[in-house]
Amino acid sequence: ILDVLHEEGIHFEVASRSELAVLLDMGVDPDNIFYSNPIKPNDYIHYAVSHGVRWYAVDSVAEVEKMHRHAPQASLYLRISVSNRGAAWPLEGKFGVIGREAEAVMDACMQYGMDLAGVTFHVGSQCLNSDNWVEGIRAAQRTFGAMRQRGYRPRLLNLGGGFPVHMHADVPSISDIGKRINDELANLDNGFTVIAEPGRNLVASAGCL
């Protein structure tokens, strides 16, 4: 599966050193790899940086400080917390920040001179509620405003994963979800790179009984 995606020019998201090692062994360009786990051991960061990975998610001041120590030239994207209503496996409370916590992370990026490039969120795994993506994009827009107030130029929006596999009739199609997302993205300023992590939607049906 990974070989096919690589041949098609797909970029990749990883959450661990072992996942990254698989991609590097395949010859994936590290510029096309996004490290979206906001909690990374020091040796994982060092491994990723030493192999040229540039993009990393953060959702705490401690992680910003860690990235500054090990990867001061990295480009960071802030993971914000959004609604996981309607998701089979909610991730709320596990990752992501909002309000003052988000502001503290942005301020830490400023303090350490880190490149805060954008925002990511996750609507929950196997999400059946397309409203979550709409609300997430709107929350990202508000976060972009706070970033601009601090002098940053946001340029990346990662819509995260959660795109459901169509296991029964009550699951919305990827086309329906995509239309809701695209309608909302029409309000996004020019100059943004928009990415997403649709792995479940692509391959989960191969493992369903």
Short mmCIF file of C-alpha atoms in Angstrom, two decimals:
data_model
loop_
_atom_site.label_atom_id
_atom_site.label_comp_id
_atom_site.label_asym_id
_atom_site.label_seq_id
_atom_site.Cartn_x
_atom_site.Cartn_y
_atom_site.Cartn_z
CA ILE A 1 0.00 0.00 0.00
CA LEU A 2 2.75 2.45 0.94
CA ASP A 3 4.64 1.70 -2.27
CA VAL A 4 1.54 2.42 -4.36
CA LEU A 5 0.89 5.70 -2.55
CA HIS A 6 4.54 6.69 -2.92
CA GLU A 7 4.42 5.96 -6.65
CA GLU A 8 1.36 8.19 -6.93
CA GLY A 9 3.23 11.11 -5.36
CA ILE A 10 1.38 11.07 -2.04
CA HIS A 11 2.99 12.74 0.97
CA PHE A 12 2.97 11.06 4.38
CA GLU A 13 2.17 11.72 8.03
CA VAL A 14 3.95 9.83 10.81
CA ALA A 15 3.49 9.45 14.55
CA SER A 16 6.62 7.53 15.53
CA ARG A 17 10.25 6.81 14.69
CA SER A 18 9.40 3.35 13.35
CA GLU A 19 6.85 4.76 10.90
CA LEU A 20 9.38 7.33 9.75
CA ALA A 21 12.06 4.65 9.29
CA VAL A 22 9.76 2.69 6.95
CA LEU A 23 9.25 5.74 4.75
CA LEU A 24 12.93 6.64 4.68
CA ASP A 25 13.80 3.08 3.68
CA MET A 26 11.33 3.46 0.79
CA GLY A 27 13.13 6.61 -0.36
CA VAL A 28 10.36 9.06 0.53
CA ASP A 29 11.60 12.66 0.39
CA PRO A 30 11.73 13.92 4.02
CA ASP A 31 10.29 17.23 2.81
CA ASN A 32 7.10 15.27 2.11
CA ILE A 33 6.81 13.84 5.63
CA PHE A 34 4.81 15.53 8.40
CA TYR A 35 5.43 14.47 12.01
CA SER A 36 1.96 15.04 13.48
CA ASN A 37 2.36 13.42 16.88
CA PRO A 38 2.53 16.42 19.25
CA ILE A 39 4.44 14.44 21.91
CA LYS A 40 7.81 13.17 20.72
CA PRO A 41 10.72 11.65 22.67
CA ASN A 42 14.00 13.51 22.34
CA ASP A 43 15.68 10.70 20.40
CA TYR A 44 12.75 10.53 17.95
CA ILE A 45 13.13 14.24 17.24
CA HIS A 46 16.88 13.89 16.79
CA TYR A 47 16.35 10.97 14.41
CA ALA A 48 13.79 12.88 12.34
CA VAL A 49 15.86 16.05 12.20
CA SER A 50 19.01 14.15 11.26
CA HIS A 51 17.14 12.70 8.28
CA GLY A 52 15.81 16.05 7.08
CA VAL A 53 12.22 16.09 8.35
CA ARG A 54 11.09 19.71 8.69
CA TRP A 55 7.42 19.69 9.79
CA TYR A 56 6.33 18.93 13.37
CA ALA A 57 3.11 19.29 15.36
CA VAL A 58 3.12 20.77 18.86
CA ASP A 59 0.43 21.32 21.50
CA SER A 60 2.34 22.34 24.61
CA VAL A 61 4.96 24.80 25.78
CA ALA A 62 7.15 21.87 26.84
CA GLU A 63 7.12 20.49 23.29
CA VAL A 64 8.05 23.89 21.86
CA GLU A 65 11.00 24.05 24.26
CA LYS A 66 12.00 20.52 23.25
CA MET A 67 11.81 21.38 19.55
CA HIS A 68 13.89 24.50 20.15
CA ARG A 69 16.62 22.43 21.80
CA HIS A 70 16.75 19.73 19.15
CA ALA A 71 15.39 21.34 15.97
CA PRO A 72 15.51 25.15 16.12
CA GLN A 73 15.09 25.41 12.34
CA ALA A 74 11.95 23.25 12.25
CA SER A 75 8.58 24.46 11.00
CA LEU A 76 5.85 23.85 13.58
CA TYR A 77 2.09 23.58 13.36
CA LEU A 78 -0.17 23.95 16.37
CA ARG A 79 -2.62 21.18 17.16
CA ILE A 80 -5.87 22.69 18.36
CA SER A 81 -8.71 20.87 20.10
CA VAL A 82 -12.00 20.57 18.19
CA SER A 83 -15.28 18.71 18.61
CA ASN A 84 -15.17 14.92 18.20
CA ARG A 85 -18.95 14.47 18.30
CA GLY A 86 -20.01 11.50 16.18
CA ALA A 87 -16.58 9.86 16.11
CA ALA A 88 -16.27 6.15 16.89
CA TRP A 89 -12.99 6.81 18.74
CA PRO A 90 -12.89 10.37 20.11
CA LEU A 91 -9.49 11.95 20.75
CA GLU A 92 -10.72 14.98 22.68
CA GLY A 93 -8.75 15.53 25.86
CA LYS A 94 -5.80 13.52 24.57
CA PHE A 95 -4.27 16.02 22.14
CA GLY A 96 -4.84 19.66 21.21
CA VAL A 97 -5.17 23.00 22.95
CA ILE A 98 -7.62 25.89 22.92
CA GLY A 99 -7.93 29.31 24.51
CA ARG A 100 -5.18 30.37 26.87
CA GLU A 101 -3.28 27.13 26.41
CA ALA A 102 -3.09 27.74 22.67
CA GLU A 103 -1.99 31.32 23.26
CA ALA A 104 0.74 30.11 25.62
CA VAL A 105 2.10 27.77 22.94
CA MET A 106 2.07 30.57 20.36
CA ASP A 107 3.87 32.88 22.80
CA ALA A 108 6.48 30.20 23.48
CA CYS A 109 7.11 29.89 19.75
CA MET A 110 7.70 33.63 19.65
CA GLN A 111 9.97 33.53 22.69
CA TYR A 112 12.17 30.85 21.16
CA GLY A 113 12.09 32.23 17.63
CA MET A 114 10.42 29.14 16.19
CA ASP A 115 8.70 29.09 12.81
CA LEU A 116 5.03 28.58 13.65
CA ALA A 117 3.66 27.83 10.20
CA GLY A 118 0.12 26.62 10.70
CA VAL A 119 -2.57 24.64 12.46
CA THR A 120 -3.79 21.06 12.62
CA PHE A 121 -6.76 19.37 14.26
CA HIS A 122 -8.36 15.92 14.44
CA VAL A 123 -12.12 15.35 14.45
CA GLY A 124 -11.91 11.84 15.93
CA SER A 125 -11.36 8.48 14.30
CA GLN A 126 -14.11 7.11 12.03
CA CYS A 127 -15.96 10.41 12.27
CA LEU A 128 -19.54 10.39 10.99
CA ASN A 129 -20.24 14.07 11.72
CA SER A 130 -19.06 16.36 8.91
CA ASP A 131 -19.87 19.40 11.09
CA ASN A 132 -16.65 18.65 13.00
CA TRP A 133 -14.50 19.52 10.00
CA VAL A 134 -16.43 22.73 9.39
CA GLU A 135 -16.06 23.76 13.04
CA GLY A 136 -12.39 22.76 12.96
CA ILE A 137 -11.65 24.95 9.94
CA ARG A 138 -13.41 27.87 11.59
CA ALA A 139 -11.41 27.31 14.79
CA ALA A 140 -8.24 27.21 12.69
CA GLN A 141 -9.21 30.52 11.10
CA ARG A 142 -9.52 32.10 14.54
CA THR A 143 -6.13 30.66 15.48
CA PHE A 144 -4.60 32.07 12.31
CA GLY A 145 -5.85 35.49 13.42
CA ALA A 146 -4.10 35.11 16.78
CA MET A 147 -0.94 34.03 14.99
CA ARG A 148 -1.02 37.08 12.72
CA GLN A 149 -1.41 39.34 15.75
CA ARG A 150 1.92 37.93 16.93
CA GLY A 151 3.59 38.64 13.61
CA TYR A 152 3.39 35.15 12.14
CA ARG A 153 2.36 34.38 8.57
CA PRO A 154 0.36 31.15 8.75
CA ARG A 155 0.58 29.08 5.59
CA LEU A 156 -0.38 25.49 6.47
CA LEU A 157 -3.71 23.91 7.40
CA ASN A 158 -3.73 20.20 8.18
CA LEU A 159 -7.29 18.85 8.34
CA GLY A 160 -6.09 15.73 10.16
CA GLY A 161 -7.65 12.33 9.81
CA GLY A 162 -10.88 10.64 10.84
CA PHE A 163 -12.33 10.31 7.34
CA PRO A 164 -14.60 7.29 7.75
CA VAL A 165 -14.60 4.02 5.87
CA HIS A 166 -18.02 3.27 4.40
CA MET A 167 -19.00 0.21 6.45
CA HIS A 168 -22.78 0.76 6.48
CA ALA A 169 -25.45 3.05 5.09
CA ASP A 170 -25.24 5.60 7.91
CA VAL A 171 -21.66 6.53 7.07
CA PRO A 172 -21.38 9.76 5.05
CA SER A 173 -19.52 9.43 1.77
CA ILE A 174 -16.11 10.98 1.28
CA SER A 175 -17.70 13.09 -1.49
CA ASP A 176 -20.28 14.55 0.90
CA ILE A 177 -17.64 15.28 3.53
CA GLY A 178 -15.37 16.75 0.87
CA LYS A 179 -18.08 19.13 -0.31
CA ARG A 180 -18.64 20.43 3.23
CA ILE A 181 -14.89 20.91 3.66
CA ASN A 182 -14.37 22.58 0.28
CA ASP A 183 -17.28 24.96 0.84
CA GLU A 184 -15.66 26.06 4.11
CA LEU A 185 -12.15 26.23 2.63
CA ALA A 186 -13.46 28.75 0.10
CA ASN A 187 -13.22 31.29 2.94
CA LEU A 188 -9.52 30.59 3.44
CA ASP A 189 -7.03 33.19 2.26
CA ASN A 190 -4.82 32.47 -0.73
CA GLY A 191 -1.33 31.18 -0.07
CA PHE A 192 -2.28 28.28 2.20
CA THR A 193 -1.18 24.68 1.74
CA VAL A 194 -4.05 22.42 2.80
CA ILE A 195 -3.32 18.79 3.63
CA ALA A 196 -5.26 15.91 5.18
CA GLU A 197 -4.64 12.39 6.50
CA PRO A 198 -7.27 10.11 4.89
CA GLY A 199 -5.56 6.79 5.60
CA ARG A 200 -8.56 5.09 7.23
CA ASN A 201 -10.84 5.97 4.34
CA LEU A 202 -8.34 4.58 1.84
CA VAL A 203 -7.48 1.23 3.40
CA ALA A 204 -9.63 0.31 6.42
CA SER A 205 -12.13 -1.67 4.35
CA ALA A 206 -9.37 -4.21 3.68
CA GLY A 207 -9.51 -5.16 7.37
CA CYS A 208 -13.27 -5.20 7.98
CA LEU A 209 -15.26 -8.34 8.67
#
